[in-house]
Each structure stands twice: as C-alpha cells, then as structure tokens.
Amino acid sequence: MIGHDHGGPAGYGQPGASTGSTYVPPPAPSPFPQPAPQPSAKPRTSLAVALEQSRYRLMVTAAVVTTVFTAISVKLAMATLLAGGGEPRQHVALEVGDTTTNRADITDRNGNLLATSLVTQSLYADPKLVSRPEEAAQKLVSALPDLDYKDVLGKLSGDRRFVWLKRNLTPKQQAAVHRLGIPGVAFEREERRFYPAGPLTSHIVGFTGIDNNGLAGMEQGFNKRLTEEPGTPLQLSIDLRLQHVLKKELAATVQEFSAIGAAGIVFDVRTGEVLSMVSLPDFDPQDPTGLNPDTLFNRATLGVYEMGSTFKIFNSALAFDTGKIRVSDMFDAAHPVKIGRFTINDYHNLHRALTVAEVFQHSSNLGSVRMVQQVGVAAQKAFMTKMGFTKPTGLELPESGWPLVPNPWREVNSYTISFGHGISVSPMHTVAAAASVINGGLFHKPTLLKRQPDGEVPTEQVVSRQTSDMMRRMFRFVVTEGTGKSAEVKGYVVGGKTGTADKQKGKHYQKNSRMSSFLGAFPMNDPRYIVYVLVDEPQATAKTYGYATGGWVAAPAVGRIVKQIGPLLNVPVVDENTPEILNSTYLNAAGSTNWQQSLPPVTAPPPAKGSTVASFPTQTKPR
C-alpha cells in the first residue's frame, strides 16, 4: 500500500523523505524568553589579577584609616567639647594632691615657717635620643646661662642613658627649656627645701643636700622624723621675733668692735627652752656650698672656749653649796698666788682683803683661788661634773662640742678653773648651768623643741635653794655696783656676770686676742630669762677708753637686747626700789642682805612754828 506524506523536514516524514520513515512533530515553542547564548570565557591575564588585588588592599587600608581618624575625632571632641576644653583650668594645671611633699615643715614656737619643701622640676637627658648634641647644648645654654657649654656638650655626647643637666629649675626656667622642644631632654619631679627666714636661723635649722637629706642643724638631727612624718610640722622653741633682735644687736657689736665673730643665746630658765640662738658670721641655707668654713661654724654650741670670769658664777655657787663659805667671809686679794712656775694675779688689784660679794663684784681672780683652796679639788671636780661641764649638753643639734677638761684634775687646774681658765666649754654649757644657779637650783636639759604647757620638764636639783637665792643677789649686785653696770635696764631688774678670757694660741695666751662676754638674767627677783652675749676678738675703741673687756663690749649689748625683748616676752616693768624687790635682790659689799640697815639715818625736820602735829622720821629707799 502506498502511504500518504503529511509534510515536514526531510527524514521526518516530509516530502522527499525516504519511504518507510516515521514522522515526529517539532517541540512546541517555550512561553518564556530564552537567554542569549554566552560566548566562551577568555583566560585572565596576570596584570588583571594584580590590579584586582591592589584594589582590595586600598579598600581595606582606607577602612582602617577611616576608623582610626574617626576614633581620634571622637576623643578630641570629648576632650574639648564635653570635658571642659578651651583654656586650661587651675585644678588641671596644679592639683592640690600633687603638691604633697616628702619632708615635714619646721616652724618656730609661734608657727612661723622656718623650713618647707617646694615641688620643683629637674632637667635630665638621654644622650642616645639627642640627635644633634652641639645644637642642643647651644640651645640649653641660651635658655639656662648658668650652664657650661662644654659640660653640657660632654654629657649629651656621652654613652650613658641618663644624665642630670640641672636640678631644681624655677618655673620660668622650665618654661624656657620646654619651648626649645629638644628630643631626649625631659623633666623629673623633685623637691627643694626652702628657708623663709634665710640666714637668720641658719645655724639652728641647718640645710639639706641636693637629694633633700639633712646635712646640718635640725634638718640633720631630725632627718628621720622629718621624712617619716611629713604631714606633721616640727615645732621649735625658737621665737623668730627674739631672733631678729638678737642678731641685730650682735651684728652691731661685731661691727663696732671690729670682732671676728659673736654668739648669743636667749634661754628660758624655767623650762630649758632655747628661745633664740645666733652665731656670727652666718650663711645662706639656700646655698651653703663654697662658703668659708667659719660661716658654717656654730659658735654657740660647737665652739668650746675658756669662759673667763663668767665661771666665777659656778665657783661662788660651789663655795656656798658646800656650807663652808658665807657671802661675808673675807679672802686675801692683795698678794699674788704662786704655784710652781706660775703666778696668778688680778686684772685690777685692790690690794686688800675682799668679801665673797666683792670678789664677785670686782671679778677678783685671787679671791676666787682662795675660795677654791678652802673647798678642795675633789669637791670642785664633782660640782663641775654635776653642772654638765664634762660632757656635751645633749642639745638636739649635731653640732654640739665636747668640753675640754683637765686630766688629771690637779690643784693647779682647780685654781685656774675657779676664774674660767683651764677648762673649755660651749656658751650653751655656760647658759644651761647658770640657769640652774638662779632658778632655785633646778637643772633643765637645754632643748630646741617647744615644750607643751602641760608637759613635764626633766629636772635635777644641783644646788640648794639657799645657794640659788644668794646667787640671784650676787647677779644683781654686779649690775648695780660692779662690772656689769652698762647692762642695767630700768624696770627689768637685770643681773649678771662679766667675763673676759685671753685666747690661747699654741702654748701661750695672747693679751690682745680675747673672748669678751656677759651673762645677764632678768628679772632677778623672779628669774625667767637669761641673755648671753659672747664677742670673739673685739678691738678696743676710743669710746671704751682702750678697753675691750666683757663689761665694755658685751654688757651694753645685753642691756639693749633686754630692753627690746622684755615687752615681747610680756615681762612687766616694775619699780626696782620697792620693798618686795629689794627683799629678794639686795646685797651690799659687806655681804649684808638687809637693805633697810643700809639706809642713811634720817632726822625729822623741825616742826613748823605753831604746829601742833607731831612729826615722825621716815626711811627713804635707796635709788
């Protein structure tokens, strides 16, 4: 059978296809659009890969930089806008807590500042970080002219990693260096000791070294206390007002008599407190280096001297305290005393026997020797030891001298010691011992620390009250009738004792080289204070008629000091001729303490004519 062809492509039953093939219809078209055929991918070159990697790296770097700058911007905004930006505020520049120092202040008894610590900046460098030492050295010297260029250059060119350039800069100096902006140069916080009173208290307060450690005075003596208790001031017994007066008068005396130095002490006889102490010449504690050692030497405590006739205070007290000698006893002062190859005589021989009162009044060496002959060598040595003359005073200063005492203590030594030669002690020894002689016989260890009003004062009875009472009268007698008349100050009942000692140079004494002194006390009816002045090698003047002894040199200075400090110490001015004052201070050359017996007889004036009133004679007080 012949089939029928329905048409289609060849081979699919379309006309022309071979006979016998099956017809398959074409697939229906897709209702969805078909993607255009993709061309085949070309291989990537190495340049294209490198560019793509670079692009990724730039994007990461940009992201990191953006993050960092965003953080900086936020911090800056917080610091300036949200945290009080603009001009620096005071509490930002200097916090109170930052000024805390590591060393306590030192004050006088009234709270006046004598020493304090200030926070400072010190300049240092790390030479390894200084790129141009020559240029840096020139800049530093221009900002700090006191620096040496070669020294600075040597430090900046060295191999060390730390060198000090200048310690304790002022704020102005620090600012000048800071503006230089030198790499490798920086500041270190330190402390510097500052002394508001300057040289006025230099021998008392002392000074510290570059590292703020005490090197002299109370700074050294209390170095541990000052560093362990920095918040508690160390209060001294010194009164800055008295210090001004004492130094002024000592300086005037040194100048007037062309002396090489002087020392002065104001002492409270009731408590043992040193109220004032001056040694001349003095020094600036801010810069004590490079000075003459004589200026650093404390004549009041470290220097030990033969005190001359002021030692007759203790010779007399010894004589009275043994009970063997009375004030009215007579001693030969006309004939010299010979012992071995030595001859002892008086400066002004009166060529007659003297009472003990006159021995003290005229400062007789011969009378003093006769007195100690009766007392004995052993008793003298024991008494001088009890008065503290064989060891340091125990004052808080490290500058405390050891006495020079004879060993062995022989008869010839006892003779010379009776009038102040042959034994050397410090002025502080003399003052502390003299205080016990007039205050009722109570020895108080001297101190530079203020005692509390209710605190216990260490006390030792060294002489009897009867001896002390007689010594007060002897003190007063020297000023009213003896060698200390120029120390008198009306209303303050001043007493005391002069002293003049030739200085020993080598094995001989130099007559024109002497120590002139006066130990004064007031008021003698109820002693409260001692004022002591010692002048080293004063030269006589026309005003003193060629004399340079204690009565002409030191006694007037004590009088001027008492006149000025009496009101400051609230010592009342009294009438020295009232019975109450005379009963406790009067003494005459004969050794009598009864002032009424010394009054001249007074006869009653004849009654007026026609008067019927009886008249009675009255006694007048001596003036």
Coordinates of C-alpha atoms in Angstrom, one line a residue:
M1 CA 0.0 0.0 0.0
I2 CA 1.2 3.4 -0.9
G3 CA 1.2 5.8 2.2
H4 CA 0.4 9.5 2.3
D5 CA 3.0 12.1 3.2
H6 CA 1.8 15.0 5.6
G7 CA 4.9 17.2 5.0
G8 CA 7.9 18.0 7.3
P9 CA 11.6 18.2 7.2
A10 CA 13.5 15.6 5.3
G11 CA 13.9 12.5 7.2
Y12 CA 10.9 13.3 9.5
G13 CA 8.2 12.2 7.1
Q14 CA 8.4 15.3 5.0
P15 CA 8.1 15.1 1.3
G16 CA 11.3 14.0 -0.1
A17 CA 12.0 11.7 2.9
S18 CA 12.8 8.2 2.3
T19 CA 10.0 5.8 2.0
G20 CA 9.2 3.9 5.2
S21 CA 10.3 6.7 7.9
T22 CA 8.2 7.8 10.9
Y23 CA 7.1 11.5 11.2
V24 CA 7.9 13.3 14.5
P25 CA 6.4 16.7 15.1
P26 CA 8.7 19.6 16.3
P27 CA 8.6 20.6 20.0
A28 CA 6.2 23.3 20.9
P29 CA 7.9 26.8 21.5
S30 CA 8.6 27.9 25.3
P31 CA 6.4 30.6 26.5
F32 CA 9.5 32.1 28.4
P33 CA 12.2 34.1 26.8
Q34 CA 15.4 32.2 26.4
P35 CA 18.8 33.8 27.2
A36 CA 21.1 34.6 24.5
P37 CA 23.9 32.2 24.1
Q38 CA 27.1 33.2 26.1
P39 CA 30.3 33.5 24.3
S40 CA 33.0 31.2 25.6
A41 CA 35.2 32.8 28.6
K42 CA 38.7 34.1 27.8
P43 CA 41.6 33.3 30.1
R44 CA 42.6 36.2 32.8
T45 CA 46.0 37.8 32.5
S46 CA 48.4 38.4 35.4
L47 CA 48.0 42.2 35.2
A48 CA 44.3 41.9 35.7
V49 CA 44.9 39.8 38.9
A50 CA 47.4 42.3 40.3
L51 CA 45.1 45.2 39.7
E52 CA 42.2 43.5 41.4
Q53 CA 44.4 42.6 44.5
S54 CA 45.6 46.2 44.7
R55 CA 42.0 47.4 44.6
Y56 CA 41.1 45.2 47.6
R57 CA 44.1 46.3 49.6
L58 CA 43.3 50.0 49.1
M59 CA 39.8 49.4 50.2
V60 CA 41.0 47.7 53.5
T61 CA 43.6 50.5 54.2
A62 CA 41.0 53.2 53.6
A63 CA 38.7 51.5 56.0
V64 CA 41.4 51.2 58.8
V65 CA 42.4 54.9 58.3
T66 CA 38.9 56.0 58.4
T67 CA 38.3 54.0 61.7
V68 CA 41.4 55.5 63.3
F69 CA 40.6 59.1 62.4
T70 CA 37.0 58.6 63.5
A71 CA 38.2 57.4 66.9
I72 CA 40.7 60.4 67.2
S73 CA 37.9 62.8 66.2
V74 CA 35.6 61.3 68.9
K75 CA 38.3 61.6 71.6
L76 CA 39.1 65.1 70.5
A77 CA 35.5 66.1 70.6
M78 CA 35.1 64.6 74.1
A79 CA 38.3 66.3 75.4
T80 CA 37.4 69.7 74.0
L81 CA 33.7 69.9 74.0
L82 CA 32.5 67.5 76.6
A83 CA 35.3 67.6 79.2
G84 CA 35.9 71.3 79.7
G85 CA 38.2 72.2 76.9
G86 CA 39.4 75.6 76.0
E87 CA 41.9 77.4 78.3
P88 CA 43.4 75.1 81.0
R89 CA 41.7 75.4 84.3
Q90 CA 43.7 75.9 87.6
H91 CA 42.9 72.4 89.0
V92 CA 44.1 70.8 85.8
A93 CA 47.4 72.7 85.9
L94 CA 48.1 72.1 89.6
E95 CA 46.2 69.6 91.6
V96 CA 46.4 70.1 95.4
G97 CA 47.2 66.5 95.9
D98 CA 50.2 66.8 93.5
T99 CA 51.9 69.2 95.9
T100 CA 52.3 66.8 98.8
T101 CA 56.0 66.7 99.8
N102 CA 58.0 64.0 101.4
R103 CA 59.6 66.2 104.2
A104 CA 57.9 67.9 107.1
D105 CA 57.9 71.7 107.7
I106 CA 59.9 73.3 110.5
T107 CA 58.3 76.2 112.4
D108 CA 59.2 78.4 115.3
R109 CA 57.2 78.3 118.6
N110 CA 54.5 80.7 117.2
G111 CA 54.0 78.7 113.9
N112 CA 56.2 80.9 111.7
L113 CA 57.6 78.9 108.8
L114 CA 61.4 78.2 109.1
A115 CA 61.8 75.4 106.5
T116 CA 59.4 73.9 103.9
S117 CA 59.6 71.8 100.8
L118 CA 58.6 73.0 97.3
V119 CA 57.9 70.8 94.3
T120 CA 60.3 71.5 91.5
Q121 CA 61.3 70.1 88.2
S122 CA 64.9 68.9 87.4
L123 CA 66.3 68.7 83.8
Y124 CA 67.8 65.5 82.5
A125 CA 68.6 63.9 79.2
D126 CA 69.0 60.6 77.4
P127 CA 72.0 61.2 75.2
K128 CA 71.0 58.3 72.9
L129 CA 67.9 60.2 71.9
V130 CA 69.7 63.6 71.3
S131 CA 70.4 63.6 67.6
R132 CA 72.4 66.9 67.4
P133 CA 74.3 67.3 70.7
E134 CA 76.1 70.6 69.6
E135 CA 72.8 72.3 68.6
A136 CA 71.0 71.0 71.7
A137 CA 73.8 72.2 74.0
Q138 CA 73.8 75.7 72.5
K139 CA 70.0 75.9 72.9
L140 CA 70.2 74.8 76.6
V141 CA 72.9 77.2 77.5
S142 CA 71.0 80.1 75.9
A143 CA 67.9 79.2 78.0
L144 CA 70.0 78.5 81.1
P145 CA 73.0 80.8 81.1
D146 CA 74.5 79.4 84.3
L147 CA 75.2 76.1 82.5
D148 CA 78.6 75.5 81.0
Y149 CA 78.5 74.7 77.2
K150 CA 81.4 72.2 77.3
D151 CA 80.0 70.4 80.3
V152 CA 76.5 70.1 78.7
L153 CA 78.0 69.0 75.4
G154 CA 80.1 66.4 77.1
K155 CA 77.0 65.0 78.8
L156 CA 74.9 65.0 75.7
S157 CA 77.6 63.3 73.7
G158 CA 78.3 60.5 76.2
D159 CA 77.3 56.9 76.2
R160 CA 75.1 57.0 79.3
R161 CA 71.3 56.7 79.0
F162 CA 70.7 59.2 81.9
V163 CA 72.5 62.4 82.8
W164 CA 71.4 65.3 85.0
L165 CA 71.7 68.7 83.3
K166 CA 70.3 71.0 86.1
R167 CA 68.5 70.3 89.3
N168 CA 65.5 72.2 90.8
L169 CA 64.6 74.6 88.0
T170 CA 62.4 77.6 88.6
P171 CA 59.0 77.6 86.7
K172 CA 60.4 80.3 84.4
Q173 CA 63.5 78.2 83.6
Q174 CA 61.4 75.1 83.0
A175 CA 59.1 77.0 80.6
A176 CA 62.2 78.3 78.7
V177 CA 63.6 74.8 78.2
H178 CA 60.2 73.4 77.4
R179 CA 59.8 75.8 74.5
L180 CA 63.0 74.5 73.0
G181 CA 61.4 71.2 72.2
I182 CA 64.7 69.2 72.2
P183 CA 64.2 65.5 71.7
G184 CA 65.8 63.4 74.5
V185 CA 65.6 66.2 77.1
A186 CA 62.9 65.9 79.8
F187 CA 62.0 66.9 83.4
E188 CA 61.8 64.9 86.6
R189 CA 59.7 65.9 89.6
E190 CA 61.8 66.6 92.7
E191 CA 61.6 68.6 95.9
R192 CA 63.7 71.5 97.1
R193 CA 64.0 72.8 100.6
F194 CA 63.1 76.5 101.1
Y195 CA 64.1 78.6 104.1
P196 CA 61.9 81.7 104.5
A197 CA 64.0 83.1 107.4
G198 CA 67.2 82.7 105.4
P199 CA 70.4 83.3 107.3
L200 CA 68.5 84.4 110.4
T201 CA 68.1 80.8 111.6
S202 CA 70.8 79.1 109.6
H203 CA 72.8 77.6 112.4
I204 CA 69.6 76.3 114.1
V205 CA 67.6 74.9 111.2
G206 CA 70.6 73.9 109.1
F207 CA 70.2 72.8 105.5
T208 CA 69.7 69.8 103.2
G209 CA 71.7 68.4 100.3
I210 CA 70.7 68.2 96.6
D211 CA 68.7 65.0 97.4
N212 CA 66.8 66.7 100.3
N213 CA 68.6 64.8 103.1
G214 CA 69.6 66.9 106.1
L215 CA 73.2 67.8 106.3
A216 CA 73.3 70.2 109.3
G217 CA 71.3 71.6 112.1
M218 CA 67.8 70.4 113.0
E219 CA 67.5 69.2 109.4
Q220 CA 70.2 66.6 110.1
G221 CA 69.4 66.0 113.8
F222 CA 65.7 65.2 112.9
N223 CA 66.2 63.9 109.4
K224 CA 64.3 60.6 110.2
R225 CA 61.5 62.4 112.0
L226 CA 61.0 64.9 109.1
T227 CA 60.8 62.2 106.5
E228 CA 58.7 59.6 108.4
E229 CA 56.1 62.2 109.5
P230 CA 55.9 64.6 106.5
G231 CA 52.5 65.9 107.4
T232 CA 53.4 67.0 111.0
P233 CA 55.5 70.1 111.3
L234 CA 58.4 70.1 113.7
Q235 CA 57.9 73.0 116.1
L236 CA 61.0 74.5 117.6
S237 CA 61.3 76.6 120.8
I238 CA 62.8 79.5 118.9
D239 CA 60.9 82.8 118.8
L240 CA 61.6 84.5 115.4
R241 CA 61.0 87.9 116.9
L242 CA 63.7 87.4 119.5
Q243 CA 65.9 86.0 116.8
H244 CA 65.7 89.3 114.9
V245 CA 66.6 91.4 117.9
L246 CA 69.5 89.2 119.0
K247 CA 71.1 89.1 115.5
K248 CA 70.7 92.8 115.0
E249 CA 72.5 93.7 118.3
L250 CA 75.2 91.1 117.8
A251 CA 75.9 92.3 114.3
A252 CA 76.1 95.9 115.6
T253 CA 78.5 94.9 118.3
V254 CA 80.7 92.9 115.9
Q255 CA 80.9 95.9 113.6
E256 CA 81.5 98.5 116.4
F257 CA 84.4 96.5 117.9
S258 CA 85.8 95.0 114.6
A259 CA 85.4 91.5 116.0
I260 CA 85.8 88.3 114.0
G261 CA 82.5 86.8 115.3
A262 CA 79.9 86.5 118.1
A263 CA 77.4 84.3 119.7
G264 CA 74.2 85.0 121.6
I265 CA 71.5 82.9 123.4
V266 CA 68.2 83.7 125.0
F267 CA 67.2 81.0 127.4
D268 CA 64.1 80.2 129.5
V269 CA 65.4 79.3 132.9
R270 CA 62.1 77.6 133.9
T271 CA 61.8 75.2 131.1
G272 CA 65.3 74.9 129.5
E273 CA 63.9 76.1 126.1
V274 CA 66.3 78.0 123.8
L275 CA 64.2 80.9 122.7
S276 CA 66.9 82.4 120.4
M277 CA 70.4 81.5 119.3
V278 CA 72.6 83.3 116.9
S279 CA 76.2 82.6 115.7
L280 CA 78.0 85.2 113.5
P281 CA 79.1 85.1 110.8
D282 CA 76.2 83.0 109.5
F283 CA 75.3 81.7 106.0
D284 CA 72.5 81.3 103.5
P285 CA 71.0 77.8 103.9
Q286 CA 69.6 78.0 100.3
D287 CA 73.2 77.8 99.0
P288 CA 75.7 76.7 101.8
T289 CA 78.3 75.3 99.4
G290 CA 81.5 77.0 98.6
L291 CA 81.4 79.2 101.7
N292 CA 84.2 79.9 104.2
P293 CA 84.0 77.1 106.9
D294 CA 84.0 79.8 109.5
T295 CA 80.5 80.8 108.5
L296 CA 79.2 77.3 108.9
F297 CA 80.8 77.0 112.4
N298 CA 78.3 77.4 115.2
R299 CA 80.0 79.3 118.0
A300 CA 77.1 78.9 120.4
T301 CA 77.1 75.1 120.6
L302 CA 80.1 73.7 118.7
G303 CA 82.7 76.1 119.8
V304 CA 84.3 75.4 123.2
Y305 CA 86.2 78.3 124.9
E306 CA 87.7 79.2 128.2
M307 CA 84.9 81.4 129.5
G308 CA 86.9 83.6 131.8
S309 CA 85.2 85.3 134.8
T310 CA 81.7 84.1 134.0
F311 CA 83.0 80.8 135.6
K312 CA 83.1 82.7 138.9
I313 CA 79.3 82.1 138.9
F314 CA 80.0 78.4 139.5
N315 CA 82.9 78.9 141.8
S316 CA 80.8 81.0 144.0
A317 CA 77.8 78.6 143.9
L318 CA 80.2 75.7 144.8
A319 CA 81.5 77.7 147.7
F320 CA 78.0 78.5 149.1
D321 CA 76.7 75.0 148.5
T322 CA 79.4 73.3 150.5
G323 CA 78.3 75.3 153.5
K324 CA 82.0 76.2 154.3
I325 CA 81.8 79.7 152.9
R326 CA 79.5 82.6 153.6
V327 CA 79.0 85.7 151.4
S328 CA 80.5 87.9 154.1
D329 CA 83.7 85.9 154.5
M330 CA 86.9 87.7 153.7
F331 CA 89.7 86.4 151.4
D332 CA 93.1 87.8 150.7
A333 CA 93.1 89.5 147.3
A334 CA 96.2 91.6 147.9
H335 CA 99.0 89.1 147.4
P336 CA 99.6 87.0 144.2
V337 CA 99.2 83.3 144.3
K338 CA 102.2 81.3 143.2
I339 CA 102.1 77.7 142.2
G340 CA 105.1 76.1 140.5
R341 CA 106.4 78.5 137.9
F342 CA 103.0 80.2 137.5
T343 CA 101.9 83.4 139.3
I344 CA 98.2 84.4 139.5
N345 CA 97.2 88.0 139.9
D346 CA 94.2 90.3 139.4
Y347 CA 93.4 92.4 136.4
H348 CA 92.7 95.3 138.8
N349 CA 94.3 94.5 142.1
L350 CA 92.6 96.3 145.0
H351 CA 95.4 95.4 147.4
R352 CA 93.2 94.4 150.2
A353 CA 91.0 91.5 151.5
L354 CA 87.7 91.2 149.9
T355 CA 84.4 89.6 150.9
V356 CA 82.8 87.0 148.7
A357 CA 80.4 89.6 147.4
E358 CA 83.3 91.9 146.5
V359 CA 85.2 89.0 144.8
F360 CA 82.2 88.6 142.6
Q361 CA 81.6 92.4 142.2
H362 CA 85.2 93.2 141.1
S363 CA 85.8 89.8 139.4
S364 CA 88.8 89.0 141.5
N365 CA 90.9 86.0 140.4
L366 CA 92.9 86.0 143.7
G367 CA 89.7 85.8 145.8
S368 CA 88.4 83.0 143.6
V369 CA 91.5 81.0 144.0
R370 CA 91.4 81.5 147.8
M371 CA 87.9 80.2 147.9
V372 CA 88.6 77.0 145.9
Q373 CA 91.6 76.4 148.2
Q374 CA 89.2 76.1 151.1
V375 CA 86.7 74.0 149.1
G376 CA 89.1 71.5 147.7
V377 CA 89.9 69.9 144.3
A378 CA 87.6 66.9 144.7
A379 CA 84.6 69.0 145.5
Q380 CA 85.3 71.3 142.6
K381 CA 85.6 68.4 140.1
A382 CA 82.4 66.7 141.4
F383 CA 80.5 70.0 141.2
M384 CA 81.6 70.8 137.7
T385 CA 80.6 67.3 136.6
K386 CA 77.2 67.7 138.1
M387 CA 76.7 71.0 136.3
G388 CA 77.3 69.3 132.9
F389 CA 80.8 70.6 132.1
T390 CA 82.4 67.2 131.3
K391 CA 80.1 66.1 128.5
P392 CA 78.0 67.5 125.6
T393 CA 74.9 69.5 126.6
G394 CA 72.5 67.0 125.0
L395 CA 71.0 69.7 122.7
E396 CA 69.3 68.3 119.6
L397 CA 71.8 69.8 117.2
P398 CA 74.5 67.5 115.8
E399 CA 76.9 70.5 116.1
S400 CA 77.5 70.1 119.8
G401 CA 81.0 70.4 121.2
W402 CA 82.8 68.2 123.7
P403 CA 84.2 70.2 126.7
L404 CA 88.0 70.2 127.1
V405 CA 88.7 69.3 130.8
P406 CA 91.9 68.6 132.6
N407 CA 93.0 65.1 133.0
P408 CA 94.3 64.6 135.6
W409 CA 92.4 67.3 137.6
R410 CA 95.2 68.7 139.7
E411 CA 95.5 71.5 142.2
V412 CA 96.8 74.0 139.6
N413 CA 93.8 73.1 137.4
S414 CA 91.4 73.8 140.2
Y415 CA 93.0 77.3 140.7
T416 CA 92.7 78.3 137.1
I417 CA 89.2 76.8 136.7
S418 CA 88.0 79.0 139.6
F419 CA 88.3 82.0 137.3
G420 CA 87.5 80.4 134.0
H421 CA 90.8 79.1 132.5
G422 CA 92.0 75.6 132.1
I423 CA 88.6 74.3 131.1
S424 CA 86.8 74.9 127.8
V425 CA 83.0 74.7 127.3
S426 CA 80.5 76.0 124.9
P427 CA 78.3 79.0 125.5
M428 CA 75.3 76.6 125.7
H429 CA 77.0 74.8 128.6
T430 CA 77.5 78.0 130.4
V431 CA 73.9 79.2 129.9
A432 CA 72.3 76.0 130.9
A433 CA 74.4 75.7 134.1
A434 CA 73.9 79.3 135.0
A435 CA 70.1 78.9 134.7
S436 CA 70.1 76.2 137.4
V437 CA 72.2 78.5 139.7
I438 CA 69.5 81.2 139.7
N439 CA 66.2 79.4 139.2
G440 CA 66.1 77.7 142.5
G441 CA 68.8 75.1 141.8
L442 CA 67.0 73.1 139.2
F443 CA 69.0 71.9 136.2
H444 CA 66.9 71.6 133.0
K445 CA 68.4 70.0 130.0
P446 CA 68.5 72.6 127.2
T447 CA 66.2 72.0 124.2
L448 CA 65.4 73.5 120.8
L449 CA 62.0 71.8 120.8
K450 CA 58.9 73.6 122.1
R451 CA 57.7 72.1 125.4
Q452 CA 54.0 71.6 125.8
P453 CA 52.4 73.8 128.5
D454 CA 51.2 70.8 130.5
G455 CA 54.3 68.7 129.7
E456 CA 56.7 67.5 132.3
V457 CA 60.1 69.3 132.3
P458 CA 63.1 67.0 133.2
T459 CA 64.6 68.4 136.3
E460 CA 67.6 67.7 138.6
Q461 CA 68.3 69.6 141.8
V462 CA 72.0 70.6 141.6
V463 CA 72.3 73.4 144.2
S464 CA 70.2 74.3 147.2
R465 CA 67.5 76.9 147.1
Q466 CA 69.5 79.0 149.7
T467 CA 72.5 78.9 147.3
S468 CA 70.3 79.9 144.4
D469 CA 68.8 82.8 146.4
M470 CA 72.2 84.2 147.3
M471 CA 73.4 83.9 143.7
R472 CA 70.5 85.9 142.5
R473 CA 71.6 88.7 144.8
M474 CA 75.2 88.4 143.6
F475 CA 74.0 88.7 140.0
R476 CA 72.0 91.8 140.8
F477 CA 75.0 93.3 142.8
V478 CA 77.3 93.1 139.7
V479 CA 74.9 95.2 137.7
T480 CA 74.1 97.8 140.4
E481 CA 77.6 98.2 141.8
G482 CA 80.0 96.1 139.8
T483 CA 81.5 95.5 136.3
G484 CA 78.1 95.0 134.6
K485 CA 76.5 98.4 135.2
S486 CA 76.1 99.0 131.5
A487 CA 73.6 96.1 131.3
E488 CA 71.1 97.8 133.5
V489 CA 67.7 98.4 132.1
K490 CA 65.3 100.4 134.2
G491 CA 62.3 98.3 135.4
Y492 CA 63.6 94.9 134.4
V493 CA 65.8 94.1 137.5
V494 CA 68.8 92.9 135.4
G495 CA 71.6 90.9 137.0
G496 CA 74.6 89.1 135.5
K497 CA 78.3 88.5 135.4
T498 CA 81.0 89.7 133.0
G499 CA 83.7 87.6 131.6
T500 CA 87.0 88.3 129.7
A501 CA 89.4 85.5 128.7
D502 CA 92.6 85.7 126.8
K503 CA 92.6 83.3 123.9
Q504 CA 95.2 80.6 123.8
K505 CA 97.2 80.3 120.6
G506 CA 99.7 77.4 120.7
K507 CA 101.0 77.2 124.2
H508 CA 100.7 80.8 125.1
Y509 CA 97.9 83.3 125.8
Q510 CA 97.5 86.4 123.6
K511 CA 96.7 89.5 125.5
N512 CA 95.2 91.3 122.5
S513 CA 93.2 88.3 121.5
R514 CA 90.3 87.7 123.8
M515 CA 86.7 86.5 124.3
S516 CA 84.5 89.1 126.0
S517 CA 81.2 88.0 127.3
F518 CA 78.3 88.9 129.6
L519 CA 75.7 86.5 131.0
G520 CA 72.7 88.5 132.0
A521 CA 69.4 87.5 133.6
F522 CA 66.1 89.2 134.3
P523 CA 64.1 89.8 136.4
M524 CA 66.3 88.9 139.3
N525 CA 63.5 89.0 141.9
D526 CA 61.9 86.0 140.0
P527 CA 64.3 84.9 137.2
R528 CA 62.7 84.0 133.9
Y529 CA 65.2 84.5 131.1
I530 CA 69.0 84.5 130.5
V531 CA 70.5 86.7 127.8
Y532 CA 74.1 85.7 126.9
V533 CA 76.5 87.5 124.5
L534 CA 80.0 86.5 123.6
V535 CA 82.2 88.5 121.3
D536 CA 85.2 86.9 119.6
E537 CA 88.3 89.1 119.5
P538 CA 86.8 92.6 119.9
Q539 CA 89.1 95.5 119.4
A540 CA 89.2 98.4 121.9
T541 CA 87.9 101.8 120.7
A542 CA 88.2 105.4 121.9
K543 CA 84.6 105.2 123.2
T544 CA 85.6 102.4 125.6
Y545 CA 88.8 104.2 126.7
G546 CA 91.0 101.4 125.2
Y547 CA 89.1 98.5 126.9
A548 CA 87.6 95.5 125.2
T549 CA 86.5 93.6 128.2
G550 CA 83.1 92.0 128.8
G551 CA 81.9 95.0 130.8
W552 CA 82.6 97.4 128.0
V553 CA 81.7 95.2 125.0
A554 CA 79.1 92.5 125.8
A555 CA 77.2 94.0 128.8
P556 CA 75.9 97.0 126.8
A557 CA 74.7 94.7 124.1
V558 CA 72.8 92.6 126.7
G559 CA 71.2 95.7 128.0
R560 CA 69.9 96.7 124.6
I561 CA 68.6 93.2 123.9
V562 CA 66.7 93.1 127.3
K563 CA 65.1 96.4 126.6
Q564 CA 63.7 95.2 123.3
I565 CA 62.7 91.6 124.2
G566 CA 61.2 92.4 127.6
P567 CA 57.9 93.7 126.1
L568 CA 57.8 90.8 123.6
L569 CA 58.1 88.3 126.5
N570 CA 55.4 90.1 128.5
V571 CA 57.8 90.8 131.4
P572 CA 56.2 93.5 133.5
V573 CA 58.2 96.7 134.2
V574 CA 58.5 97.2 138.0
D575 CA 59.8 99.7 140.5
E576 CA 63.2 98.2 141.4
N577 CA 63.3 100.0 144.7
T578 CA 60.1 98.7 146.2
P579 CA 60.5 96.6 149.4
E580 CA 59.3 93.5 147.6
I581 CA 62.0 93.7 145.0
L582 CA 64.7 94.7 147.4
N583 CA 63.9 91.9 149.9
S584 CA 64.7 89.3 147.2
T585 CA 67.6 91.0 145.4
Y586 CA 69.6 93.3 147.7
L587 CA 73.2 92.7 148.6
N588 CA 76.0 95.0 149.6
A589 CA 79.8 94.8 149.6
A590 CA 79.9 93.6 153.2
G591 CA 77.6 90.7 152.4
S592 CA 74.5 92.0 154.1
T593 CA 71.1 91.3 152.5
N594 CA 69.2 93.7 154.7
W595 CA 68.6 96.7 152.6
Q596 CA 66.9 98.7 155.5
Q597 CA 70.2 98.6 157.5
S598 CA 72.0 100.3 154.7
L599 CA 69.7 103.3 154.7
P600 CA 71.3 106.6 155.9
P601 CA 69.8 107.9 159.1
V602 CA 67.1 110.4 158.5
T603 CA 66.3 113.1 161.0
A604 CA 62.9 114.7 161.3
P605 CA 62.7 118.3 160.1
P606 CA 61.8 120.8 162.8
P607 CA 58.1 121.3 163.1
A608 CA 56.7 124.5 161.7
K609 CA 56.2 127.2 164.1
G610 CA 52.9 127.0 165.8
S611 CA 52.2 123.5 164.5
T612 CA 50.5 121.0 166.9
V613 CA 51.0 118.0 164.7
A614 CA 53.7 115.5 165.8
S615 CA 56.4 114.6 163.1
F616 CA 57.8 111.1 162.8
P617 CA 61.0 110.3 161.0
T618 CA 60.7 108.1 157.9
Q619 CA 63.2 106.0 156.0
T620 CA 63.7 106.6 152.3
K621 CA 64.5 103.8 149.8
P622 CA 67.9 103.9 148.1
R623 CA 67.9 105.0 144.5

